[in-house]
Amino acid sequence: KQEVTQIPAALSVPEGENLVLNCSFTDSAIYNLQWFRQDPGKGLTSLLLIQSSQREQTSGRLNASLDKSSGRSTLYIAASQPGDSATYLCAVGGSQGNLIFGKGTKLSVKP
Amino acid sequence: GAGVSQTPSNKVTEKGKYVELRCDPISGHTALYWYRQSLGQGPEFLIYFQGTGAADDSGLPNDRFFAVRPEGSVSTLKIQRTERGDSAVYLCASSLLGSDGETQYFGPGTRLLVL
């Protein structure tokens, strides 16, 4: 059974810092990996989608990498801003498209 | 509408009651997913529709939970004889084809509280 783990559970950084969020999964037979952002009381917003054949994806200040063989992904956020404060969720995609999520990393960026 | 919508946004009910939660996916999306998110946890998959049919219902916790999508658009998640442990945020997502590699677009969720 696929399990997704995110470390750390919470992170607090001063504005401007570069930071890395970690995601690991137990079964390397994934179809894709997605990173989502969730604001309090809100739904999920997709940030980056990495196909199983890809190594990384970039969008603005965000860069996500995928190493299927070791069961790991990282989300790199450059020059963090207070508006980046949210919970970041990692999810791996199965053959039917359903996603298996980690518990998330709660990020707080202090001005 | 431009995104996935869910109604109601909040629902408070008493133990033992029946509830219905509605999801309106992005127009033209054939795939629809229901997830449940408990406090401090990531969303957990419940059921996946491809068109009108349930392609995978392996995540439904028990037979009190049922979902339909009769016309391949709007979906309703139905919970019978609600229990306090059913309290959670129920999220709906849709994607264009349901194939692997597609982004899923999530609605804002319905917060269910069973007293």
Coordinates of C-alpha atoms in Angstrom, one line a residue:
Chain A
K1 CA 0.0 0.0 0.0
Q2 CA 1.4 3.4 -1.0
E3 CA 2.3 5.7 1.8
V4 CA 3.4 9.3 1.4
T5 CA 5.3 11.1 4.1
Q6 CA 6.1 14.8 4.3
I7 CA 8.9 16.3 6.4
P8 CA 8.9 18.7 8.2
A9 CA 5.3 18.8 9.5
A10 CA 5.7 22.6 10.1
L11 CA 8.3 25.2 9.1
S12 CA 8.7 28.8 10.1
V13 CA 11.2 31.0 8.2
P14 CA 11.9 34.7 7.8
E15 CA 10.9 36.4 4.6
G16 CA 13.5 36.1 1.8
E17 CA 14.8 32.7 2.7
N18 CA 15.0 29.9 0.2
L19 CA 13.5 26.7 1.6
V20 CA 13.0 23.0 0.7
L21 CA 10.0 20.8 1.5
N22 CA 10.4 17.1 1.4
C23 CA 8.1 14.3 0.3
S24 CA 8.8 10.5 0.3
F25 CA 6.7 7.6 -1.0
T26 CA 7.0 3.9 -0.5
D27 CA 6.1 2.5 -3.9
S28 CA 8.0 3.8 -6.8
A29 CA 5.4 2.7 -9.3
I30 CA 3.7 6.0 -9.6
Y31 CA 2.3 7.8 -12.7
N32 CA 2.9 11.3 -11.5
L33 CA 3.5 13.5 -8.5
Q34 CA 1.7 16.7 -7.7
W35 CA 2.4 19.5 -5.2
F36 CA -0.6 21.4 -3.9
R37 CA -1.1 24.5 -1.8
Q38 CA -4.0 24.7 0.7
D39 CA -4.9 27.9 2.5
P40 CA -6.9 27.7 5.8
G41 CA -10.5 26.8 5.1
K42 CA -9.9 26.6 1.4
G43 CA -9.6 23.9 -1.2
L44 CA -6.4 22.8 -2.9
T45 CA -4.6 24.7 -5.6
S46 CA -2.3 22.7 -7.9
L47 CA 1.2 24.1 -8.0
L48 CA 3.3 21.7 -10.0
L49 CA 2.7 18.3 -11.7
I50 CA 5.6 16.0 -12.5
Q51 CA 5.1 13.1 -14.8
S52 CA 6.8 9.8 -13.9
S53 CA 9.2 10.2 -16.8
Q54 CA 10.2 13.7 -15.7
R55 CA 12.9 14.8 -13.2
E56 CA 11.7 18.3 -12.4
Q57 CA 9.2 21.1 -13.1
T58 CA 9.5 24.8 -12.5
S59 CA 6.9 27.6 -12.1
G60 CA 8.1 31.0 -11.1
R61 CA 9.8 30.8 -7.7
L62 CA 8.9 27.1 -7.4
N63 CA 10.9 24.1 -8.5
A64 CA 9.9 20.5 -7.8
S65 CA 12.1 17.5 -8.4
L66 CA 11.3 13.8 -8.6
D67 CA 13.5 10.8 -8.0
K68 CA 11.3 7.8 -8.5
S69 CA 13.9 5.2 -7.8
S70 CA 14.6 6.6 -4.3
G71 CA 10.9 7.5 -3.7
R72 CA 11.5 11.2 -3.1
S73 CA 10.4 14.6 -4.3
T74 CA 11.4 18.1 -3.1
L75 CA 9.7 21.4 -3.5
Y76 CA 12.1 24.3 -3.6
I77 CA 10.7 27.8 -2.9
A78 CA 13.0 30.7 -3.7
A79 CA 13.0 34.0 -2.0
S80 CA 10.0 33.2 0.3
Q81 CA 7.3 35.8 0.9
P82 CA 4.6 36.1 3.6
G83 CA 2.0 35.3 0.9
D84 CA 3.6 31.8 0.6
S85 CA 2.3 30.9 4.1
A86 CA 0.0 27.9 3.6
T87 CA 0.0 24.1 3.9
Y88 CA 1.8 22.4 1.1
L89 CA 0.6 18.9 0.2
C90 CA 2.4 16.3 -1.9
A91 CA 0.4 13.6 -3.7
V92 CA 1.3 10.7 -5.9
G93 CA -1.0 9.6 -8.7
G94 CA -2.1 6.0 -9.3
S95 CA -3.2 4.3 -12.5
Q96 CA -6.8 5.5 -12.2
G97 CA -5.8 9.0 -11.5
N98 CA -6.7 9.0 -7.8
L99 CA -4.2 10.8 -5.6
I100 CA -2.6 9.6 -2.4
F101 CA -1.6 12.5 -0.2
G102 CA 0.9 13.2 2.5
K103 CA -0.2 15.0 5.7
G104 CA 1.3 18.2 4.5
T105 CA 3.9 20.8 5.6
K106 CA 2.5 23.9 7.3
L107 CA 4.7 26.8 6.2
S108 CA 4.8 30.2 7.9
V109 CA 6.9 33.0 6.4
K110 CA 7.4 35.9 8.8
P111 CA 7.7 39.4 7.5
Chain B
G1 CA -18.6 28.4 -13.7
A2 CA -14.9 28.7 -14.0
G3 CA -14.0 26.2 -11.3
V4 CA -15.3 23.3 -9.3
S5 CA -18.1 24.3 -6.9
Q6 CA -19.5 22.4 -3.9
T7 CA -22.6 22.9 -1.9
P8 CA -23.3 23.4 0.9
S9 CA -20.1 25.0 2.1
N10 CA -20.9 23.9 5.7
K11 CA -23.3 21.3 7.0
V12 CA -24.2 20.5 10.6
T13 CA -26.2 17.5 11.3
E14 CA -27.1 15.1 14.1
K15 CA -25.8 11.6 14.6
G16 CA -28.0 9.2 12.6
K17 CA -29.2 11.6 10.0
Y18 CA -28.9 11.4 6.3
V19 CA -26.9 14.0 4.3
E20 CA -26.2 14.8 0.7
L21 CA -23.2 16.8 -0.6
R22 CA -23.1 18.2 -4.1
C23 CA -20.3 18.7 -6.5
D24 CA -20.4 20.7 -9.7
P25 CA -17.3 20.0 -11.8
I26 CA -15.6 22.1 -14.4
S27 CA -17.7 22.0 -17.6
G28 CA -16.6 19.3 -20.0
H29 CA -14.5 17.4 -17.4
T30 CA -15.3 13.7 -17.6
A31 CA -13.5 12.6 -14.5
L32 CA -14.7 13.4 -11.0
Y33 CA -13.1 12.5 -7.7
W34 CA -14.3 12.7 -4.1
Y35 CA -11.9 12.9 -1.2
R36 CA -12.3 13.3 2.6
Q37 CA -9.9 15.4 4.7
S38 CA -9.9 15.0 8.5
L39 CA -8.2 17.7 10.7
G40 CA -4.5 17.6 10.4
Q41 CA -4.5 15.0 7.7
G42 CA -4.1 15.0 3.9
P43 CA -7.1 14.2 1.7
E44 CA -8.1 10.5 1.4
F45 CA -9.5 9.2 -1.8
L46 CA -13.1 8.0 -1.7
I47 CA -14.5 7.4 -5.2
Y48 CA -13.7 8.2 -8.8
F49 CA -16.2 8.6 -11.7
Q50 CA -15.5 8.4 -15.4
G51 CA -18.6 9.8 -17.0
T52 CA -21.6 8.4 -15.3
G53 CA -20.0 5.3 -13.9
A54 CA -18.0 4.8 -10.7
A55 CA -14.7 3.5 -12.0
D56 CA -13.1 3.0 -8.6
D57 CA -15.0 3.1 -5.3
S58 CA -12.4 1.4 -3.2
G59 CA -12.0 4.3 -0.9
L60 CA -15.5 4.4 0.4
P61 CA -15.2 3.5 4.1
N62 CA -18.4 1.4 4.4
D63 CA -21.9 0.9 2.9
R64 CA -23.2 4.0 4.5
F65 CA -21.5 6.0 1.9
F66 CA -22.7 6.2 -1.7
A67 CA -22.2 8.5 -4.6
V68 CA -23.9 9.1 -7.9
R69 CA -23.3 11.0 -11.1
P70 CA -26.4 10.3 -13.2
E71 CA -25.7 12.6 -16.1
G72 CA -22.0 12.6 -16.1
S73 CA -21.7 16.1 -14.7
V74 CA -23.0 17.0 -11.2
S75 CA -22.2 14.4 -8.5
T76 CA -23.8 13.8 -5.1
L77 CA -22.2 12.1 -2.2
K78 CA -24.7 10.5 0.1
I79 CA -24.1 9.5 3.7
Q80 CA -26.6 7.5 5.6
R81 CA -26.9 7.2 9.4
T82 CA -24.2 9.7 10.0
E83 CA -21.7 9.1 12.8
R84 CA -19.5 11.6 14.6
G85 CA -16.4 10.1 12.9
D86 CA -17.8 11.2 9.6
S87 CA -17.0 14.8 10.5
A88 CA -14.5 16.1 8.0
V89 CA -14.1 18.3 4.9
Y90 CA -15.3 16.5 1.8
L91 CA -13.5 17.6 -1.3
C92 CA -14.4 17.2 -4.9
A93 CA -12.0 17.4 -7.8
S94 CA -12.4 17.1 -11.6
S95 CA -10.1 16.6 -14.5
L96 CA -10.6 16.6 -18.3
L97 CA -10.1 12.9 -19.1
G98 CA -9.1 11.2 -15.9
S99 CA -5.9 9.9 -17.5
D100 CA -2.7 9.7 -15.5
G101 CA -0.7 12.8 -15.7
E102 CA -3.6 15.2 -15.6
T103 CA -4.0 18.0 -13.1
Q104 CA -7.0 17.6 -10.8
Y105 CA -8.9 20.8 -10.0
F106 CA -10.3 20.9 -6.5
G107 CA -13.4 22.6 -5.1
P108 CA -13.5 24.5 -1.8
G109 CA -15.0 21.6 0.0
T110 CA -18.0 20.9 2.3
R111 CA -17.3 21.0 6.0
L112 CA -19.5 18.4 7.6
L113 CA -20.0 18.3 11.4
V114 CA -21.9 15.5 12.9
L115 CA -23.1 16.3 16.5

